[in-house]
Every structure is written in structure tokens, then in C-alpha cells.
């Protein structure tokens, strides 16, 4: 059987867990019968319960899971943590075949495929592996690099300016682009800015709009040494606010790791964001380019040395779309790799 369609559904389900699963990965699972008909499905949502996606799907399927096939985005775990191993639940449910996309790189939880095979379950690996890995890139990066995944958001003119010479920046991008940013905020575990952004713009850093299934706001993280006004909007109690009063980016990462988060949405100005690029901390750039020119103003990225064309940082293009005249592009930052 071709499991592509079932895996596509599992991947789409897994993305419902963005902003809801940390410190665990996003995972989606579907259970299908011998003819490929959907029996049950589920995704991991720590805001509702500790049940992993496999357990959610098994509970939904009930006795229908016996002899069926489970298609899941990540290799089922084989360790006892806050829940029992998913492998044992799969075996107990009588599932005959397990198809997964990405092998679990976490040494604590790995080994699920082998456990299932030795228990008589047919196991098929690597179905739509690259697609599933891209969806789960934040958690996979955290396991690999022992730090969260950093997505840098920029709104800029066509000539690369993120603010005018007087510091004003509202609004460069369109209303539709700004609505799109709210979705990305919601899918993140934390929003990061520098102290200068708080002092200059006084942002709330709370996702605007109604988002079904989200009962909490991302953590707000402020990095820098400048004193913040006591009445700043970020202290309004609408979400947890963490101030890292330092320019030491290693200390910032240490604090973010203590918060047990997977993905950080960086909305910092050019000083902090450029320092993070230099420190190899930015993994992805999302830029909204407005059909406008400023000529003078603040560039969204700055280096503190004279450069030649050989010094340019090449990015890997992921996607581009048009949003009411703005061009939204997503790039992977290679970080020297």
C-alpha cells in the first residue's frame, strides 16, 4: 500500500500541535484499515493532556485498532516518562503495521521501531521523511543543538529598511501580512525582542485575533541591559514575561533552555538580531518585503565591519508567496553548516 496520503494527513495533524507541545515534539498519527480507510486520528497537545498522538488515535479507534495500520510522523517512543511507552500501547492495541516518517533522534526515547519489530509488528520507516522533518524542525534542531529553534521575522522595504531615520516603523507591511505574523506568533513557544524594541515601540507581544485551540499566549522574552519602564505593556500579565538582563547570548540560550521551549519567534531590532546571526543562533528568516522604498533609514541587518562581495551570507530559499502586494519569503540560515 502507498502510505503517502495517510502520512500527509498525519503531518497536517502534527502541525496543529505547534505552540502546544513543548518540550515534546509535534506528532500526528492516523489509523487506517486494510483498504486505506481512516479509522481514527490524533495529534499531541500538552495543553489538553500528556497523551502522545499515538495514544490519542488508539483511544479514538477503540477495538477497531486491532489488525489496523498506524501512520505516524515520528518513530513511536519506547521509554517511560510522564506516560507509558507508545510502543507498548501499540502492541496492546493489536496494531499490525506501523509506518513512520522520522526516526527519533532523542537517545532517551529512541528504539521504538526495534521494540515493535521484535514484538511482531511490521514496521516501515522514512515515508515522507523530509516533509515531516521540516514540519518538526524546531524540536529536531533542539535535540541536535541543545537549544531552541530561532525564527527571525522581518518587515522591510524593498531596499532593506526596517524603520525610517526617526525610528518609526508602523506600518511597513500590509494588514494581511501582519495577520500572517499573528499565526506565526501563535505557533511559537516564545517571542523574543531586545530592550530597545520595548522602550521604542512598547509592544504587547501578544498574538492578536481568534485562534481555535489556543488557551495560552507565548512566553515574552526580553534581552538586553537597558532599564525597562515599569509600566511597559509587556508587564500587563497577559503572558509570562522573562527579562534576561544581559547581552550574553549564551546566557540567553541557557535561560531559554530552562523554559523548556522548542521554538522562539525573534521580533528583535537589527542590533540584537544581527548579533544572533553572528552567534549562529538564527535558523530561519521570514521576511515580509513591502512594495516600497525608503532610501534612508535603519537596515534590518547590520555587520560591524567593512565587507566585500565574498562576505555575503547565502541563504537557502524555502518558500515565497504574495500577501496583498507584500512578498513573504522564508529562508533557511545555514549557520556555517
Short mmCIF file of C-alpha atoms in Angstrom, two decimals:
data_model
loop_
_atom_site.label_atom_id
_atom_site.label_comp_id
_atom_site.label_asym_id
_atom_site.label_seq_id
_atom_site.Cartn_x
_atom_site.Cartn_y
_atom_site.Cartn_z
CA UNK A 1 0.00 0.00 0.00
CA UNK A 2 1.12 3.56 -0.73
CA UNK A 3 1.02 5.37 2.61
CA UNK A 4 1.72 8.85 1.18
CA UNK A 5 -1.80 10.24 1.57
CA UNK A 6 -2.13 8.92 5.13
CA UNK A 7 1.27 10.40 6.05
CA UNK A 8 0.32 13.75 4.54
CA UNK A 9 -2.71 13.77 6.81
CA UNK A 10 -0.57 12.83 9.82
CA UNK A 11 1.85 15.68 9.06
CA UNK A 12 -1.01 18.16 8.74
CA UNK A 13 -2.37 16.93 12.08
CA UNK A 14 1.03 17.28 13.73
CA UNK A 15 1.20 20.97 12.83
CA UNK A 16 -1.90 21.55 14.97
CA UNK A 17 0.48 20.99 17.88
CA UNK A 18 2.74 23.95 17.08
CA UNK A 19 2.89 26.15 20.16
CA UNK A 20 1.13 23.46 22.21
CA UNK A 21 3.57 20.57 22.52
CA UNK A 22 6.83 21.89 24.02
CA UNK A 23 9.09 20.48 25.28
CA UNK A 24 7.83 17.48 23.31
CA UNK A 25 7.86 17.23 19.51
CA UNK A 26 4.83 17.87 17.33
CA UNK A 27 3.45 14.49 16.26
CA UNK A 28 0.42 13.43 14.24
CA UNK A 29 -0.96 9.89 13.89
CA UNK A 30 -3.70 8.25 11.83
CA UNK A 31 -5.03 4.70 11.94
CA UNK A 32 -6.27 3.13 8.71
CA UNK A 33 -7.79 -0.23 7.81
CA UNK A 34 -6.63 -2.70 5.14
CA UNK A 35 -8.27 -0.69 2.35
CA UNK A 36 -6.79 2.62 3.49
CA UNK A 37 -9.95 3.98 5.09
CA UNK A 38 -9.44 6.29 8.06
CA UNK A 39 -10.40 4.77 11.41
CA UNK A 40 -9.01 7.34 13.84
CA UNK A 41 -6.51 10.16 14.16
CA UNK A 42 -4.86 12.39 16.73
CA UNK A 43 -2.04 14.82 17.49
CA UNK A 44 -0.03 15.65 20.60
CA UNK A 45 -1.37 18.62 22.54
CA UNK A 46 0.13 19.13 26.01
CA UNK A 47 -2.38 21.90 26.66
CA UNK A 48 -5.08 19.23 26.84
CA UNK A 49 -3.31 16.12 28.13
CA UNK A 50 0.01 14.27 28.24
CA UNK A 51 -1.24 11.69 25.72
CA UNK A 52 1.03 11.33 22.72
CA UNK A 53 -0.51 11.34 19.24
CA UNK A 54 -0.43 7.54 19.06
CA UNK A 55 -2.39 7.21 22.31
CA UNK A 56 -4.96 9.79 21.20
CA UNK A 57 -5.54 7.85 17.96
CA UNK A 58 -5.68 4.46 19.72
CA UNK A 59 -8.23 5.71 22.25
CA UNK A 60 -10.33 7.10 19.41
CA UNK A 61 -10.16 3.85 17.43
CA UNK A 62 -11.01 1.54 20.31
CA UNK A 63 -11.29 -2.10 19.27
CA UNK A 64 -11.08 -1.10 15.59
CA UNK A 65 -7.33 -0.62 16.06
CA UNK A 66 -6.80 -4.40 16.18
CA UNK A 67 -5.15 -5.53 12.95
CA UNK A 68 -5.02 -1.98 11.57
CA UNK A 69 -2.13 0.21 10.40
CA UNK A 70 -0.85 3.25 12.26
CA UNK A 71 0.83 6.03 10.23
CA UNK A 72 2.75 8.44 12.46
CA UNK A 73 5.15 11.31 11.81
CA UNK A 74 7.77 10.31 14.40
CA UNK A 75 9.05 6.90 15.49
CA UNK A 76 6.93 5.80 18.50
CA UNK A 77 8.74 6.28 21.79
CA UNK A 78 9.94 3.35 23.88
CA UNK A 79 10.55 4.92 27.26
CA UNK A 80 8.62 5.61 30.43
CA UNK A 81 8.34 9.32 31.14
CA UNK A 82 5.18 11.17 32.09
CA UNK A 83 3.35 8.49 30.09
CA UNK A 84 3.85 4.80 29.36
CA UNK A 85 5.73 3.89 26.16
CA UNK A 86 3.73 4.35 22.96
CA UNK A 87 5.25 1.10 21.69
CA UNK A 88 3.53 -0.89 24.42
CA UNK A 89 0.20 0.82 23.77
CA UNK A 90 0.51 -0.03 20.07
CA UNK A 91 1.29 -3.67 20.86
CA UNK A 92 -1.53 -3.90 23.38
CA UNK A 93 -3.99 -2.43 20.86
CA UNK A 94 -3.12 -5.15 18.36
CA UNK A 95 -1.98 -2.81 15.61
CA UNK A 96 -0.40 -4.91 12.88
CA UNK A 97 1.69 -2.33 11.00
CA UNK A 98 3.36 0.92 11.97
CA UNK A 99 4.53 3.38 9.31
CA UNK A 100 6.60 6.37 10.45
CA UNK A 101 8.43 9.26 8.81
CA UNK A 102 11.33 10.33 11.06
CA UNK A 103 13.44 8.20 13.39
CA UNK A 104 13.54 9.56 16.94
CA UNK A 105 16.97 11.20 17.49
CA UNK A 106 16.42 11.54 21.22
CA UNK A 107 18.53 8.78 22.83
CA UNK A 108 16.14 8.68 25.80
CA UNK A 109 13.13 7.72 23.67
CA UNK A 110 14.71 6.01 20.64
CA UNK A 111 14.44 2.31 19.86
CA UNK A 112 10.71 2.13 19.32
CA UNK A 113 10.94 0.61 15.85
CA UNK A 114 13.10 -2.27 17.07
CA UNK A 115 10.79 -2.92 20.02
CA UNK A 116 7.80 -3.12 17.69
CA UNK A 117 9.58 -5.44 15.25
CA UNK A 118 10.64 -7.85 17.97
CA UNK A 119 7.01 -7.92 19.12
CA UNK A 120 5.78 -8.98 15.67
CA UNK A 121 4.62 -5.59 14.39
CA UNK A 122 5.50 -4.78 10.76
CA UNK A 123 7.46 -1.52 10.70
CA UNK A 124 8.00 0.74 7.66
CA UNK A 125 10.27 3.76 8.08
CA UNK A 126 11.14 7.00 6.25
CA UNK A 127 7.80 7.67 4.48
CA UNK A 128 7.80 11.40 3.58
CA UNK A 129 10.75 11.77 5.93
CA UNK A 130 11.95 15.15 4.65
CA UNK A 131 8.47 16.70 4.70
CA UNK A 132 7.78 15.53 8.25
CA UNK A 133 11.24 16.63 9.40
CA UNK A 134 10.62 20.13 8.04
CA UNK A 135 7.36 20.41 9.99
CA UNK A 136 9.11 19.20 13.15
CA UNK A 137 12.32 21.15 12.53
CA UNK A 138 12.10 23.16 15.76
CA UNK A 139 12.19 20.13 18.04
CA UNK A 140 14.69 18.26 15.86
CA UNK A 141 17.00 21.28 15.98
CA UNK A 142 16.65 21.46 19.76
CA UNK A 143 17.68 17.82 20.13
CA UNK A 144 20.61 18.28 17.74
CA UNK A 145 21.93 21.63 19.01
CA UNK A 146 20.66 21.64 22.60
CA UNK A 147 18.89 24.96 22.09
CA UNK A 148 15.58 26.20 20.72
CA UNK A 149 14.93 26.86 17.03
CA UNK A 150 15.06 30.60 16.25
CA UNK A 151 12.83 32.08 13.55
CA UNK A 152 13.66 35.71 12.76
CA UNK A 153 10.75 37.81 11.47
CA UNK A 154 11.47 40.96 9.47
CA UNK A 155 9.22 43.53 7.81
CA UNK A 156 11.23 45.62 5.37
CA UNK A 157 11.06 47.83 2.33
CA UNK A 158 12.48 46.66 -0.98
CA UNK A 159 15.72 48.48 -0.14
CA UNK A 160 16.05 46.57 3.12
CA UNK A 161 14.94 49.20 5.63
CA UNK A 162 13.04 48.09 8.73
CA UNK A 163 12.49 51.62 10.08
CA UNK A 164 12.78 55.25 9.00
CA UNK A 165 15.57 57.51 10.22
CA UNK A 166 13.33 58.75 13.06
CA UNK A 167 12.85 55.16 14.25
CA UNK A 168 9.23 54.84 13.11
CA UNK A 169 8.27 51.51 11.53
CA UNK A 170 4.44 51.32 11.69
CA UNK A 171 3.45 50.17 9.25
CA UNK A 172 5.82 48.87 6.58
CA UNK A 173 3.95 45.66 5.79
CA UNK A 174 0.29 45.26 4.84
CA UNK A 175 -2.57 44.36 7.16
CA UNK A 176 -2.72 40.87 5.62
CA UNK A 177 0.98 40.36 6.28
CA UNK A 178 0.54 41.46 9.88
CA UNK A 179 -2.30 38.97 10.28
CA UNK A 180 0.01 36.26 8.95
CA UNK A 181 2.56 37.21 11.60
CA UNK A 182 -0.04 36.55 14.29
CA UNK A 183 -0.28 32.92 13.10
CA UNK A 184 3.48 32.52 13.39
CA UNK A 185 3.40 34.05 16.85
CA UNK A 186 0.73 31.59 17.92
CA UNK A 187 2.75 28.64 16.64
CA UNK A 188 5.78 29.67 18.69
CA UNK A 189 6.58 28.93 22.31
CA UNK A 190 8.24 32.28 22.97
CA UNK A 191 8.58 35.72 21.39
CA UNK A 192 11.97 37.43 21.75
CA UNK A 193 12.82 41.13 21.47
CA UNK A 194 15.55 43.41 22.77
CA UNK A 195 15.17 46.10 25.39
CA UNK A 196 15.36 48.82 22.74
CA UNK A 197 12.27 47.44 21.00
CA UNK A 198 10.33 47.54 24.28
CA UNK A 199 11.43 51.11 25.02
CA UNK A 200 10.85 52.41 21.48
CA UNK A 201 7.68 50.57 20.42
CA UNK A 202 6.15 49.45 23.75
CA UNK A 203 4.72 46.26 22.16
CA UNK A 204 2.41 43.82 23.96
CA UNK A 205 3.86 40.84 22.03
CA UNK A 206 0.56 39.01 22.34
CA UNK A 207 -0.88 37.31 19.23
CA UNK A 208 -3.94 39.20 18.02
CA UNK A 209 -7.06 37.53 16.65
CA UNK A 210 -9.00 34.39 17.47
CA UNK A 211 -7.14 31.10 17.20
CA UNK A 212 -9.10 27.93 17.88
CA UNK A 213 -7.45 25.53 20.30
CA UNK A 214 -5.01 28.01 21.91
CA UNK A 215 -5.67 28.71 25.56
CA UNK A 216 -2.42 30.47 26.39
CA UNK A 217 -0.04 33.07 24.99
CA UNK A 218 3.64 32.54 24.12
CA UNK A 219 6.22 33.49 26.73
CA UNK A 220 7.61 37.00 26.20
CA UNK A 221 11.42 37.16 26.48
CA UNK A 222 13.30 40.47 26.65
CA UNK A 223 17.08 40.50 26.22
CA UNK A 224 19.39 43.44 26.92
CA UNK A 225 20.89 45.63 29.62
CA UNK A 226 18.76 48.78 29.33
CA UNK A 227 16.29 49.54 32.10
CA UNK A 228 12.66 48.93 31.12
CA UNK A 229 9.74 51.16 32.10
CA UNK A 230 7.73 49.60 34.92
CA UNK A 231 4.52 50.38 33.04
CA UNK A 232 5.68 48.73 29.77
CA UNK A 233 2.93 46.76 28.01
CA UNK A 234 4.90 43.53 28.32
CA UNK A 235 4.28 43.60 32.07
CA UNK A 236 0.49 43.55 31.67
CA UNK A 237 0.16 39.96 32.96
CA UNK A 238 -1.33 38.64 29.70
CA UNK A 239 1.53 36.15 29.48
CA UNK A 240 4.67 35.16 31.32
CA UNK A 241 7.42 37.74 30.76
CA UNK A 242 11.08 36.85 31.26
CA UNK A 243 13.79 39.52 31.25
CA UNK A 244 17.36 38.39 30.55
CA UNK A 245 19.29 41.46 31.63
CA UNK A 246 22.43 40.74 29.67
CA UNK A 247 23.97 40.94 26.22
CA UNK A 248 25.46 37.48 26.68
CA UNK A 249 23.70 35.31 24.10
CA UNK A 250 24.95 32.10 25.70
CA UNK A 251 23.18 33.18 28.88
CA UNK A 252 20.06 33.86 26.81
CA UNK A 253 20.14 30.34 25.37
CA UNK A 254 20.69 28.89 28.84
CA UNK A 255 17.59 30.70 30.11
CA UNK A 256 15.50 29.62 27.12
CA UNK A 257 16.54 26.01 27.70
CA UNK A 258 15.38 26.33 31.30
CA UNK A 259 11.98 27.39 29.98
CA UNK A 260 11.68 24.05 28.09
CA UNK A 261 10.65 25.59 24.78
CA UNK A 262 11.14 24.39 21.23
CA UNK A 263 10.67 27.46 19.04
CA UNK A 264 11.44 31.15 19.52
CA UNK A 265 9.95 33.83 17.28
CA UNK A 266 12.51 36.64 17.06
CA UNK A 267 11.00 40.10 16.52
CA UNK A 268 14.09 41.97 17.63
CA UNK A 269 15.61 45.01 16.01
CA UNK A 270 18.80 44.94 13.94
CA UNK A 271 21.20 45.15 16.90
CA UNK A 272 20.08 42.00 18.71
CA UNK A 273 19.06 40.09 15.60
CA UNK A 274 22.34 40.76 13.80
CA UNK A 275 24.26 39.69 16.91
CA UNK A 276 22.27 36.45 16.93
CA UNK A 277 23.16 35.84 13.28
CA UNK A 278 26.82 36.41 14.09
CA UNK A 279 26.48 34.00 17.02
CA UNK A 280 24.98 31.33 14.69
CA UNK A 281 21.68 31.36 16.54
CA UNK A 282 19.25 32.27 13.74
CA UNK A 283 17.91 29.19 11.96
CA UNK A 284 15.26 30.69 9.73
CA UNK A 285 14.41 34.11 8.29
CA UNK A 286 10.82 35.08 7.47
CA UNK A 287 10.81 38.41 5.66
CA UNK A 288 7.82 40.45 4.52
CA UNK A 289 9.02 42.86 1.83
CA UNK A 290 6.66 45.73 1.13
CA UNK A 291 6.48 47.29 -2.37
CA UNK A 292 8.08 50.49 -1.10
CA UNK A 293 11.38 52.33 -0.89
CA UNK A 294 12.76 54.46 1.96
CA UNK A 295 16.24 55.33 0.73
CA UNK A 296 17.46 56.26 4.19
CA UNK A 297 16.63 54.53 7.43
CA UNK A 298 17.63 51.52 9.50
CA UNK A 299 18.72 48.38 7.67
CA UNK A 300 17.22 45.22 9.19
CA UNK A 301 20.62 43.51 9.20
CA UNK A 302 23.97 45.08 10.00
CA UNK A 303 27.56 43.92 10.21
CA UNK A 304 30.17 45.81 12.18
CA UNK A 305 32.98 45.51 9.63
CA UNK A 306 33.70 46.57 6.06
CA UNK A 307 32.73 43.82 3.66
CA UNK A 308 33.45 42.59 0.16
CA UNK A 309 31.06 40.63 -2.04
CA UNK A 310 32.76 37.47 -0.81
CA UNK A 311 31.42 38.16 2.68
CA UNK A 312 27.75 37.81 1.73
CA UNK A 313 25.79 35.20 3.65
CA UNK A 314 23.97 32.88 1.26
CA UNK A 315 20.57 31.65 2.45
CA UNK A 316 18.60 28.62 1.32
CA UNK A 317 15.23 29.60 -0.14
CA UNK A 318 12.29 27.62 1.24
CA UNK A 319 9.16 29.38 0.00
CA UNK A 320 7.68 32.62 -1.34
CA UNK A 321 4.11 33.91 -1.51
CA UNK A 322 2.39 37.22 -2.25
CA UNK A 323 0.29 38.79 0.52
CA UNK A 324 -1.61 41.86 -0.70
CA UNK A 325 1.40 43.13 -2.62
CA UNK A 326 3.94 42.18 0.05
CA UNK A 327 6.37 39.38 -0.74
CA UNK A 328 6.70 36.88 2.10
CA UNK A 329 9.81 34.74 1.74
CA UNK A 330 11.17 32.08 4.05
CA UNK A 331 14.86 31.20 4.11
CA UNK A 332 16.97 28.72 5.99
CA UNK A 333 20.06 30.28 7.56
CA UNK A 334 22.88 27.80 7.16
CA UNK A 335 24.87 28.95 10.22
CA UNK A 336 28.11 27.95 8.51
CA UNK A 337 26.97 24.34 8.08
#
